[in-house]
Short mmCIF file of C-alpha atoms (C1' of nucleotides) in Angstrom, two decimals:
data_model
loop_
_atom_site.label_atom_id
_atom_site.label_comp_id
_atom_site.label_asym_id
_atom_site.label_seq_id
_atom_site.Cartn_x
_atom_site.Cartn_y
_atom_site.Cartn_z
CA UNK A 1 -36.72 89.44 20.06
CA UNK A 2 -34.72 87.57 22.50
CA UNK A 3 -31.31 89.08 23.43
CA UNK A 4 -29.69 86.22 23.52
CA UNK A 5 -29.88 85.29 20.10
CA UNK A 6 -29.83 88.92 18.67
CA UNK A 7 -26.98 90.16 17.00
CA UNK A 8 -25.63 93.38 19.00
CA UNK A 9 -22.27 93.17 19.63
CA UNK A 10 -22.22 96.62 22.38
CA UNK A 11 -18.79 98.05 23.13
CA UNK A 12 -18.01 98.62 26.89
CA UNK A 13 -14.69 100.77 25.09
CA UNK A 14 -15.41 103.54 22.60
CA UNK A 15 -13.47 102.69 19.39
CA UNK A 16 -10.24 105.10 19.14
CA UNK A 17 -11.54 106.86 15.87
CA UNK A 18 -14.60 108.09 17.10
CA UNK A 19 -15.15 111.61 17.57
CA UNK A 20 -18.12 112.92 17.83
CA UNK A 21 -20.85 111.28 20.23
CA UNK A 22 -23.16 110.34 17.81
CA UNK A 23 -20.78 107.94 15.68
CA UNK A 24 -19.09 106.93 19.18
CA UNK A 25 -22.70 105.33 20.26
CA UNK A 26 -23.68 104.43 16.96
CA UNK A 27 -20.60 101.86 17.10
CA UNK A 28 -20.40 100.99 21.45
CA UNK A 29 -24.93 100.03 20.29
CA UNK A 30 -23.73 97.82 17.55
CA UNK A 31 -25.71 100.03 15.03
CA UNK A 32 -22.75 99.98 12.73
CA UNK A 33 -19.57 98.91 11.42
CA UNK A 34 -17.28 100.77 9.31
CA UNK A 35 -16.32 99.10 5.75
CA UNK A 36 -13.83 101.66 4.90
CA UNK A 37 -13.40 105.03 4.77
CA UNK A 38 -17.17 107.10 5.03
CA UNK A 39 -18.37 103.63 4.16
CA UNK A 40 -20.73 101.76 6.61
CA UNK A 41 -22.28 98.15 6.85
CA UNK A 42 -25.81 98.71 8.98
CA UNK A 43 -26.42 95.83 11.52
CA UNK A 44 -29.38 94.95 12.88
CA UNK A 45 -30.08 97.73 15.49
CA UNK A 46 -28.76 100.45 13.42
CA UNK A 47 -30.52 98.96 10.28
CA UNK A 48 -33.86 98.80 12.73
CA UNK A 49 -33.83 102.49 13.47
CA UNK A 50 -32.77 103.62 9.23
CA UNK A 51 -35.84 101.27 8.24
CA UNK A 52 -37.69 103.50 10.86
CA UNK A 53 -36.64 106.82 9.62
CA UNK A 54 -37.25 105.87 5.58
CA UNK A 55 -40.39 104.75 7.02
CA UNK A 56 -41.50 108.19 8.50
CA UNK A 57 -40.09 110.19 5.28
CA UNK A 58 -41.91 107.95 3.07
CA UNK A 59 -45.26 108.17 4.72
CA UNK A 60 -44.82 112.49 4.42
CA UNK A 61 -44.02 111.93 0.81
CA UNK A 62 -47.04 109.91 0.21
CA UNK A 63 -49.19 112.41 1.70
CA UNK A 64 -47.85 115.62 0.38
CA UNK A 65 -48.60 113.92 -2.93
CA UNK A 66 -45.05 112.61 -4.48
CA UNK A 67 -45.10 109.41 -5.72
CA UNK A 68 -42.06 107.01 -5.08
CA UNK A 69 -40.40 105.43 -7.63
CA UNK A 70 -36.75 103.49 -7.93
CA UNK A 71 -33.91 104.54 -9.73
CA UNK A 72 -30.35 102.87 -10.09
CA UNK A 73 -27.06 103.53 -8.34
CA UNK A 74 -24.99 103.55 -11.56
CA UNK A 75 -25.79 105.81 -14.22
CA UNK A 76 -24.22 106.68 -17.74
CA UNK A 77 -21.95 109.22 -17.75
CA UNK A 78 -24.08 110.38 -21.33
CA UNK A 79 -26.45 112.53 -19.70
CA UNK A 80 -24.42 113.86 -17.02
CA UNK A 81 -22.33 115.15 -20.19
CA UNK A 82 -25.19 117.06 -22.07
CA UNK A 83 -26.16 118.48 -18.72
CA UNK A 84 -22.73 119.64 -18.09
CA UNK A 85 -22.05 118.24 -14.63
CA UNK A 86 -19.78 115.51 -16.13
CA UNK A 87 -17.12 117.82 -15.71
CA UNK A 88 -18.41 120.56 -13.14
CA UNK A 89 -19.21 117.72 -10.32
CA UNK A 90 -14.77 116.51 -10.20
CA UNK A 91 -13.33 114.38 -8.22
CA UNK A 92 -16.40 113.63 -6.03
CA UNK A 93 -18.36 111.81 -8.42
CA UNK A 94 -16.94 108.02 -8.44
CA UNK A 95 -16.44 107.57 -12.45
CA UNK A 96 -16.67 103.47 -13.59
CA UNK A 97 -15.76 102.15 -16.29
CA UNK A 98 -17.43 99.13 -17.66
CA UNK A 99 -15.97 96.07 -19.42
CA UNK A 100 -17.14 97.50 -22.99
CA UNK A 101 -15.07 100.50 -21.81
CA UNK A 102 -18.25 102.87 -21.55
CA UNK A 103 -18.04 105.38 -19.58
CA UNK A 104 -20.51 104.85 -15.91
CA UNK A 105 -20.90 106.22 -12.89
CA UNK A 106 -22.10 106.33 -9.29
CA UNK A 107 -25.04 108.76 -9.19
CA UNK A 108 -24.28 111.64 -6.51
CA UNK A 109 -27.72 112.62 -7.63
CA UNK A 110 -30.40 111.78 -9.97
CA UNK A 111 -31.55 115.44 -11.81
CA UNK A 112 -30.16 114.29 -14.87
CA UNK A 113 -31.66 110.43 -14.80
CA UNK A 114 -34.78 111.71 -13.62
CA UNK A 115 -35.58 114.66 -16.22
CA UNK A 116 -34.63 111.88 -18.36
CA UNK A 117 -37.58 109.33 -17.37
CA UNK A 118 -39.80 112.38 -17.64
CA UNK A 119 -38.99 113.38 -20.67
CA UNK A 120 -39.66 110.32 -22.46
CA UNK A 121 -43.24 110.18 -20.98
CA UNK A 122 -44.48 113.72 -19.95
CA UNK A 123 -45.17 115.83 -23.28
CA UNK A 124 -48.39 118.23 -22.61
CA UNK A 125 -49.15 120.55 -20.13
CA UNK A 126 -51.83 118.39 -19.41
CA UNK A 127 -49.64 116.16 -17.47
CA UNK A 128 -48.35 118.19 -15.03
CA UNK A 129 -47.67 118.67 -12.58
CA UNK A 130 -45.56 115.53 -11.56
CA UNK A 131 -44.10 115.56 -8.04
CA UNK A 132 -41.70 111.91 -7.91
CA UNK A 133 -39.46 110.82 -5.24
CA UNK A 134 -37.07 107.49 -4.44
CA UNK A 135 -35.13 106.36 -1.97
CA UNK A 136 -31.92 105.65 -2.73
CA UNK A 137 -28.22 104.94 -1.55
CA UNK A 138 -26.15 107.89 -3.20
CA UNK A 139 -22.16 108.19 -3.60
CA UNK A 140 -20.04 110.79 -3.24
CA UNK A 141 -16.28 110.81 -2.81
CA UNK A 142 -15.31 113.50 -0.35
CA UNK A 143 -12.03 114.30 0.19
CA UNK A 144 -12.41 113.84 3.84
CA UNK A 145 -15.15 111.70 5.15
CA UNK A 146 -15.58 112.33 8.78
CA UNK A 147 -17.85 111.58 12.07
CA UNK A 148 -19.22 108.08 11.40
CA UNK A 149 -22.40 108.27 8.83
CA UNK A 150 -23.15 111.97 9.25
CA UNK A 151 -20.27 112.10 6.60
CA UNK A 152 -20.14 109.36 4.94
CA UNK A 153 -19.07 108.93 1.26
CA UNK A 154 -21.89 106.17 0.73
CA UNK A 155 -25.38 107.45 1.89
CA UNK A 156 -29.00 106.90 1.79
CA UNK A 157 -30.69 109.63 0.91
CA UNK A 158 -34.63 110.51 -0.37
CA UNK A 159 -34.31 112.63 -3.46
CA UNK A 160 -38.07 114.10 -4.85
CA UNK A 161 -38.29 116.11 -8.17
CA UNK A 162 -40.70 118.55 -9.17
CA UNK A 163 -41.82 119.56 -12.57
CA UNK A 164 -44.43 122.32 -13.60
CA UNK A 165 -45.09 124.12 -16.20
CA UNK A 166 -44.19 127.51 -14.37
CA UNK A 167 -42.86 129.51 -11.79
CA UNK A 168 -46.16 129.91 -9.76
CA UNK A 169 -46.85 126.24 -9.93
CA UNK A 170 -42.84 125.31 -9.06
CA UNK A 171 -43.31 127.40 -6.15
CA UNK A 172 -46.39 125.07 -4.90
CA UNK A 173 -44.06 122.18 -5.65
CA UNK A 174 -41.66 123.99 -3.40
CA UNK A 175 -44.34 124.79 -0.45
CA UNK A 176 -45.31 121.13 -0.31
CA UNK A 177 -41.96 119.54 0.17
CA UNK A 178 -41.66 122.80 2.45
CA UNK A 179 -44.63 121.99 4.52
CA UNK A 180 -43.55 117.95 4.39
CA UNK A 181 -40.19 118.66 5.29
CA UNK A 182 -41.56 120.32 8.33
CA UNK A 183 -43.74 117.58 9.93
CA UNK A 184 -41.13 114.97 8.61
CA UNK A 185 -38.78 116.40 11.41
CA UNK A 186 -41.07 116.97 13.86
CA UNK A 187 -42.05 113.47 13.57
CA UNK A 188 -38.28 112.21 14.64
CA UNK A 189 -38.51 114.72 17.95
CA UNK A 190 -36.28 117.46 15.73
CA UNK A 191 -36.42 120.87 15.74
CA UNK A 192 -34.95 121.44 12.11
CA UNK A 193 -35.02 125.14 11.01
CA UNK A 194 -35.31 126.24 7.50
CA UNK A 195 -32.86 128.43 6.45
CA UNK A 196 -32.04 130.61 3.59
CA UNK A 197 -29.42 128.63 1.73
CA UNK A 198 -27.21 128.63 -1.34
CA UNK A 199 -27.92 126.57 -4.26
CA UNK A 200 -24.05 125.30 -4.70
CA UNK A 201 -23.69 122.77 -7.58
CA UNK A 202 -27.23 121.78 -7.86
CA UNK A 203 -27.92 125.85 -9.54
CA UNK A 204 -31.11 127.57 -9.16
CA UNK A 205 -31.97 130.45 -7.26
CA UNK A 206 -34.63 129.31 -4.37
CA UNK A 207 -33.43 127.45 -1.41
CA UNK A 208 -33.43 126.63 1.96
CA UNK A 209 -31.31 124.10 4.01
CA UNK A 210 -33.47 122.47 6.99
CA UNK A 211 -30.94 122.59 10.07
CA UNK A 212 -30.88 121.08 13.38
CA UNK A 213 -29.27 123.14 16.03
CA UNK A 214 -26.21 121.34 17.51
CA UNK A 215 -22.62 121.85 18.57
CA UNK A 216 -20.80 119.58 16.11
CA UNK A 217 -22.71 120.40 13.42
CA UNK A 218 -20.65 121.65 10.28
CA UNK A 219 -22.94 124.17 8.99
CA UNK A 220 -22.33 128.14 10.66
CA UNK A 221 -25.86 129.33 11.12
CA UNK A 222 -27.04 132.54 12.13
CA UNK A 223 -30.76 132.95 13.52
CA UNK A 224 -33.65 133.95 15.47
CA UNK A 225 -34.01 131.63 18.77
CA UNK A 226 -37.55 131.80 18.38
CA UNK A 227 -37.61 129.46 16.01
CA UNK A 228 -37.16 126.77 18.25
CA UNK A 229 -40.40 128.12 20.56
CA UNK A 230 -42.49 127.81 17.03
CA UNK A 231 -45.13 125.48 17.15
CA UNK A 232 -44.74 122.00 15.17
CA UNK A 233 -47.14 121.43 11.97
CA UNK A 234 -50.43 118.90 13.02
CA UNK A 235 -50.84 115.56 10.90
CA UNK A 236 -54.37 117.71 9.56
CA UNK A 237 -52.31 119.75 7.00
CA UNK A 238 -54.24 120.09 3.50
CA UNK A 239 -51.93 120.02 0.83
CA UNK A 240 -54.32 120.70 -1.40
CA UNK A 241 -54.60 124.07 -0.15
CA UNK A 242 -52.81 126.51 -1.93
CA UNK A 243 -53.11 129.56 -0.13
CA UNK A 244 -52.56 127.53 3.45
CA UNK A 245 -49.38 126.15 2.47
CA UNK A 246 -48.02 129.45 1.90
CA UNK A 247 -49.09 130.72 5.02
CA UNK A 248 -47.39 127.85 6.74
CA UNK A 249 -43.98 128.99 4.68
CA UNK A 250 -44.18 132.33 5.05
CA UNK A 251 -44.53 131.70 9.13
CA UNK A 252 -41.37 129.53 8.84
CA UNK A 253 -39.45 132.02 6.41
CA UNK A 254 -40.91 135.22 8.67
CA UNK A 255 -37.80 135.35 10.42
CA UNK A 256 -34.11 135.56 10.33
CA UNK A 257 -32.22 132.24 9.30
CA UNK A 258 -29.33 131.68 7.45
CA UNK A 259 -26.24 129.84 6.41
CA UNK A 260 -23.01 130.71 6.29
CA UNK A 261 -23.04 131.86 2.90
CA UNK A 262 -25.84 133.69 2.66
CA UNK A 263 -25.56 135.48 5.78
CA UNK A 264 -25.44 139.17 5.94
CA UNK A 265 -24.44 140.60 9.26
CA UNK A 266 -25.93 144.18 9.31
CA UNK A 267 -29.49 142.66 8.33
CA UNK A 268 -29.10 140.31 10.73
CA UNK A 269 -28.47 143.03 13.41
CA UNK A 270 -31.23 145.04 11.82
CA UNK A 271 -33.84 142.30 12.17
CA UNK A 272 -32.99 140.28 15.15
CA UNK A 273 -33.17 142.00 18.58
CA UNK A 274 -29.43 140.98 20.62
CA UNK A 275 -31.07 139.05 23.08
CA UNK A 276 -33.17 136.54 20.08
CA UNK A 277 -29.75 136.62 18.07
CA UNK A 278 -28.22 133.08 17.53
CA UNK A 279 -25.22 131.82 15.86
CA UNK A 280 -24.31 128.59 16.26
CA UNK A 281 -23.74 125.08 14.70
CA UNK A 282 -25.58 123.18 12.65
CA UNK A 283 -26.43 119.77 10.88
CA UNK A 284 -28.19 119.87 7.67
CA UNK A 285 -30.30 117.31 7.79
CA UNK A 286 -32.32 118.49 4.49
CA UNK A 287 -32.25 120.75 1.76
CA UNK A 288 -34.29 122.32 -1.33
CA UNK A 289 -33.92 123.54 -4.12
CA UNK A 290 -35.80 125.77 -7.21
CA UNK A 291 -33.86 125.75 -10.09
CA UNK A 292 -36.26 126.31 -13.17
CA UNK A 293 -35.03 125.17 -16.93
CA UNK A 294 -31.52 124.32 -15.85
CA UNK A 295 -31.31 120.73 -16.16
CA UNK A 296 -35.06 120.35 -18.74
CA UNK A 297 -33.65 122.93 -20.79
CA UNK A 298 -30.12 121.37 -21.88
CA UNK A 299 -31.57 117.74 -21.47
CA UNK A 300 -34.47 118.58 -23.69
CA UNK A 301 -37.53 118.47 -21.24
CA UNK A 302 -40.41 120.11 -23.28
CA UNK A 303 -43.58 120.17 -22.93
CA UNK A 304 -46.83 121.12 -25.26
CA UNK A 305 -48.67 124.37 -23.81
CA UNK A 306 -52.54 125.20 -24.59
CA UNK A 307 -51.48 127.41 -27.70
CA UNK A 308 -48.99 124.71 -29.05
CA UNK A 309 -45.74 126.55 -27.88
CA UNK A 310 -42.68 124.60 -26.37
CA UNK A 311 -41.23 125.15 -23.12
CA UNK A 312 -38.86 123.89 -20.84
CA UNK A 313 -40.67 122.53 -17.74
CA UNK A 314 -39.67 123.98 -14.31
CA UNK A 315 -38.11 121.90 -11.59
CA UNK A 316 -37.21 121.57 -8.59
CA UNK A 317 -35.29 119.30 -6.71
CA UNK A 318 -35.49 118.03 -2.28
CA UNK A 319 -33.47 116.53 -0.54
CA UNK A 320 -33.33 114.13 2.91
CA UNK A 321 -30.53 112.49 4.33
CA UNK A 322 -31.61 109.39 5.56
CA UNK A 323 -28.60 107.86 7.05
CA UNK A 324 -27.39 111.35 8.28
CA UNK A 325 -30.55 111.50 10.68
CA UNK A 326 -30.11 108.10 12.34
CA UNK A 327 -26.91 110.18 13.42
CA UNK A 328 -28.13 114.09 13.79
CA UNK A 329 -30.85 112.46 15.66
CA UNK A 330 -28.43 110.72 18.53
CA UNK A 331 -26.96 114.17 18.71
CA UNK A 332 -30.23 115.86 19.52
CA UNK A 333 -30.98 113.00 21.96
CA UNK A 334 -28.55 111.52 24.44
CA UNK A 335 -27.16 111.48 27.84
CA UNK A 336 -24.00 110.24 29.31
CA UNK A 337 -25.27 107.02 29.72
CA UNK A 338 -26.24 106.42 25.60
CA UNK A 339 -28.92 107.45 23.14
CA UNK A 340 -32.06 108.25 24.20
CA UNK A 341 -34.47 107.37 20.98
CA UNK A 342 -37.56 109.62 20.03
CA UNK A 343 -40.25 107.02 19.73
CA UNK A 344 -40.78 107.17 16.26
CA UNK A 345 -36.95 106.15 15.06
CA UNK A 346 -36.64 103.83 18.25
CA UNK A 347 -35.02 100.62 16.86
CA UNK A 348 -37.42 98.94 19.82
CA UNK A 349 -40.36 100.38 22.22
CA UNK A 350 -39.67 97.92 25.03
CA UNK A 351 -36.30 96.61 26.78
CA UNK A 352 -38.04 94.00 28.89
CA UNK A 353 -35.58 93.11 31.32
CA UNK A 354 -35.21 89.74 33.42
CA UNK A 355 -32.95 90.23 36.10
CA UNK A 356 -32.22 87.26 37.34
CA UNK A 357 -32.24 84.68 33.94
CA UNK A 358 -31.96 81.15 36.19
CA UNK A 359 -34.92 81.79 38.75
CA UNK A 360 -38.10 80.06 37.66
CA UNK A 361 -40.74 83.02 38.95
CA UNK A 362 -38.68 85.78 37.32
CA UNK A 363 -38.30 83.77 33.67
CA UNK A 364 -42.33 82.56 34.22
CA UNK A 365 -43.34 86.67 34.65
CA UNK A 366 -40.85 87.26 31.56
CA UNK A 367 -42.27 85.16 29.50
CA UNK A 368 -45.96 86.24 30.47
CA UNK A 369 -44.84 90.04 29.61
CA UNK A 370 -43.14 89.33 26.59
CA UNK A 371 -45.67 86.96 24.99
CA UNK A 372 -48.48 89.60 25.26
CA UNK A 373 -46.16 92.29 24.56
CA UNK A 374 -45.61 90.98 20.98
CA UNK A 375 -49.34 89.35 20.89
CA UNK A 376 -50.49 93.63 21.29
CA UNK A 377 -47.61 93.99 18.26
CA UNK A 378 -45.21 95.81 20.09
CA UNK A 379 -41.47 95.73 19.18
CA UNK A 380 -39.87 94.51 22.32
CA UNK A 381 -36.08 93.00 22.87
CA UNK A 382 -35.98 90.53 26.08
CA UNK A 383 -32.88 90.43 27.43
CA UNK A 384 -33.00 87.18 28.47
CA UNK A 385 -29.58 86.81 28.61
CA UNK A 386 -27.34 85.06 31.80
CA UNK A 387 -25.90 88.63 32.05
CA UNK A 388 -25.88 90.48 36.11
CA UNK A 389 -27.87 93.23 36.33
CA UNK A 390 -25.97 96.13 36.10
CA UNK A 391 -24.79 95.02 32.82
CA UNK A 392 -28.15 94.80 31.68
CA UNK A 393 -28.95 98.23 32.98
CA UNK A 394 -26.38 99.94 31.05
CA UNK A 395 -26.51 98.16 27.77
CA UNK A 396 -30.20 98.84 27.95
CA UNK A 397 -29.65 102.79 28.65
CA UNK A 398 -27.02 102.82 26.07
CA UNK A 399 -29.27 101.06 23.07
CA UNK A 400 -31.83 103.39 24.49
CA UNK A 401 -35.12 102.66 24.07
CA UNK A 402 -37.94 104.44 25.21
CA UNK A 403 -39.25 101.81 27.87
CA UNK A 404 -37.47 99.20 30.11
CA UNK A 405 -39.37 96.78 31.89
CA UNK A 406 -37.33 95.19 34.70
CA UNK A 407 -38.19 91.98 36.23
CA UNK A 408 -36.45 91.16 39.47
CA UNK A 409 -36.56 88.62 42.29
CA UNK A 410 -37.47 91.31 45.23
CA UNK A 411 -40.49 92.91 42.70
CA UNK A 412 -42.19 89.44 41.47
CA UNK A 413 -42.37 88.54 45.05
CA UNK A 414 -44.64 91.09 45.33
CA UNK A 415 -46.30 91.16 42.67
CA UNK A 416 -44.46 93.93 40.88
CA UNK A 417 -42.23 95.11 37.67
CA UNK A 418 -40.39 98.51 37.46
CA UNK A 419 -41.04 100.35 34.52
CA UNK A 420 -38.92 103.43 33.61
CA UNK A 421 -38.74 105.97 30.91
CA UNK A 422 -35.12 106.06 29.23
CA UNK A 423 -35.70 109.64 28.38
CA UNK A 424 -35.60 111.02 32.13
CA UNK A 425 -35.75 108.05 34.11
CA UNK A 426 -38.86 108.17 35.87
CA UNK A 427 -39.40 104.76 37.14
CA UNK A 428 -42.63 102.71 38.96
CA UNK A 429 -43.19 100.13 40.54
CA UNK A 430 -46.86 98.53 39.10
CA UNK A 431 -48.22 95.38 38.59
CA UNK A 432 -47.41 93.39 35.49
CA UNK A 433 -51.20 94.08 34.06
CA UNK A 434 -50.78 98.01 34.34
CA UNK A 435 -47.36 97.79 33.22
CA UNK A 436 -48.90 96.27 29.85
CA UNK A 437 -51.72 98.32 29.88
CA UNK A 438 -49.93 101.49 29.82
CA UNK A 439 -47.41 100.19 27.29
CA UNK A 440 -49.83 98.89 24.69
CA UNK A 441 -51.84 101.81 25.03
"C1'" C B 1 -6.01 118.92 -1.55
"C1'" G B 2 -2.32 121.45 2.41
"C1'" G B 3 -0.78 120.13 7.54
"C1'" G B 4 -0.65 117.02 11.86
"C1'" G B 5 -1.02 111.81 14.02
"C1'" C B 6 -2.04 106.38 14.19
"C1'" G B 7 -1.87 100.59 12.29
"C1'" U B 8 1.06 95.81 18.07
"C1'" A B 9 -4.85 90.14 20.76
"C1'" G B 10 -12.74 91.21 19.44
"C1'" C B 11 -11.89 96.53 21.99
"C1'" U B 12 -8.51 100.33 24.69
"C1'" C B 13 -3.35 100.69 25.10
"C1'" A B 14 2.19 99.90 26.66
"C1'" G B 15 6.48 98.33 24.30
"C1'" U B 16 9.76 101.47 19.40
"C1'" C B 17 13.96 106.53 21.31
"C1'" U B 18 18.49 102.82 23.52
"C1'" G B 19 17.08 95.61 18.43
"C1'" G B 20 17.92 90.06 21.64
"C1'" U B 21 12.21 87.05 19.20
"C1'" A B 22 4.99 89.61 22.84
"C1'" G B 23 2.90 92.32 27.58
"C1'" A B 24 -1.46 94.76 30.52
"C1'" G B 25 -7.10 96.28 31.69
"C1'" U B 26 -11.07 94.75 29.34
"C1'" G B 27 -13.69 91.11 26.47
"C1'" C B 28 -14.22 85.78 25.18
"C1'" C B 29 -13.90 80.31 27.44
"C1'" U B 30 -14.10 76.93 32.19
"C1'" G B 31 -15.10 76.20 36.94
"C1'" C B 32 -16.74 78.17 41.80
"C1'" U B 33 -18.55 81.64 44.53
"C1'" U B 34 -22.40 85.99 43.45
"C1'" U B 35 -26.86 88.45 41.21
"C1'" G B 36 -31.20 95.48 41.58
"C1'" G B 37 -27.15 99.54 38.06
"C1'" G B 38 -20.66 97.07 32.99
"C1'" A B 39 -18.97 91.40 40.09
"C1'" G B 40 -15.40 88.21 42.91
"C1'" C B 41 -11.61 84.16 42.75
"C1'" A B 42 -9.06 80.61 39.88
"C1'" G B 43 -7.76 78.35 35.39
"C1'" G B 44 -7.61 78.97 29.87
"C1'" A B 45 -7.81 80.43 24.47
"C1'" A B 46 -6.49 84.28 21.58
"C1'" G B 47 -1.36 88.65 17.47
"C1'" C B 48 3.05 86.17 10.57
"C1'" C B 49 3.44 93.47 16.29
"C1'" G B 50 -0.89 96.72 8.28
"C1'" G B 51 2.41 94.97 4.09
"C1'" A B 52 6.41 94.73 0.66
"C1'" G B 53 11.65 94.92 0.44
"C1'" G B 54 16.33 96.15 2.93
"C1'" U B 55 20.37 96.45 7.20
"C1'" U B 56 21.71 92.61 10.62
"C1'" C B 57 24.19 87.16 13.91
"C1'" G B 58 18.98 88.57 15.37
"C1'" A B 59 13.86 93.70 13.50
"C1'" A B 60 6.69 95.31 17.02
"C1'" U B 61 11.98 98.18 17.73
"C1'" C B 62 16.51 101.02 12.36
"C1'" C B 63 16.18 102.51 6.53
"C1'" U B 64 13.00 102.29 1.78
"C1'" C B 65 8.58 102.37 -0.55
"C1'" U B 66 3.65 101.06 -0.04
"C1'" C B 67 -1.66 99.86 1.72
"C1'" G B 68 -5.35 102.10 5.23
"C1'" C B 69 -7.44 104.79 9.27
"C1'" C B 70 -8.16 109.36 11.87
"C1'" C B 71 -7.51 114.51 13.86
"C1'" C B 72 -7.09 120.44 11.79
"C1'" G B 73 -7.85 123.25 7.81
"C1'" A B 74 -9.20 124.22 2.59
"C1'" C B 75 -13.90 121.88 -0.26
"C1'" C B 76 -18.76 120.35 0.29
"C1'" A B 77 -24.81 117.54 1.29
#
RNA sequence: CGGGGCGUAGCUCAGUCUGGUAGAGUGCCUGCUUUGGGAGCAGGAAGCCGGAGGUUCGAAUCCUCUCGCCCCGACCA
């Protein structure tokens, strides 16, 4: 993509409404625009990041055996009356009336709808287990939206739902998602710690929140520092190995880690040595629940067992805040100059800077590199604009692409270009060929 | 939902107390000079001062109502 043609409205100054660093940087880097309180438009740069996050989430869900579907944003109130949540959810639910006076709502979550879909199609234990997910916009009419997309009213969420015959089966599904979440966040270079959590209005009695430690987080957490040093999971996880999964889950739940609601000061002090105690704030990026028959029972999702008896299926639900992750990643990875994207979610891998757009030699070298990078399938933002060098450097640092390839008249004369790594700032001069080899390796 | 604050140029803000008809920086446009970390000079465009009503000879400024946004807390993913 050529910078001169790209819709990238960066800002030199920080808009007044932005308080936390991710919100500031997202606005300054031209990723998002606020439409109204807690509701945002995603501009090209931000949308690329969102799509990358979504892709990683999707790949890991698929790998865990979860099947993607797509449910609507607008739902009928009927199912919610059956489950009892039409009243319980309160004002956070955006209620809508259609032209016929029917009560509708903008879905804040999808347990009711998925249960209805499931029960209409599945009648026998033979059809279990099932794991389904979708990635869809949700709306929760927060009293006080804040922190940009970190706590918006409209947000993109991946929600999965598991259906099993009994607790053991549901526990396997829970473990699969637990492990898939560890994988998902690790691929985004995030240290997400699974913490014992409250179930809230979803209900149920087994739940973990996946939390990234960050001072700007909204949740207060207590955990053992050793979690930070845990090795991340490789891509060789075998999801059919039930015992193997259980072992991984046991390992990642062996140390004390709890959200505020579940915190027990005495137990914390007993189980965690003083120098290992961490009390701080965190950002919730995922939340998984087992809730048994809380929805299957009232909504009538029963299957026939081998002995011809009927049983309400055991269910769990598993959420990842896809849009929130964009902000959480920035909270975890930035410096004074701007965003530092992990390569897996970066909007482009390389920023190619032509330091002197009017110079024939610089432009020739840049065009050559640009063509070859694109030919190799590398995503590159080519700053071919007439701006001065300083402005280009500052903007490239701000938007945080992992690699900067700088082509200037001084280097071109000597047959070299400069390759700079955004994280850490290491830079080296080398030939175009070597630089291309490095970037396409 | 309690408490506080803010709406003036694309952005950051001054001007409001004490009423007299709109300002700065930055960004944008033009030209010249520059060109390796957000350049310099000169010229220029750009705002029914969030909206409605009222007071007044006269309102960005005072009064009333209203809409929007932000922050703290409670709540929540």
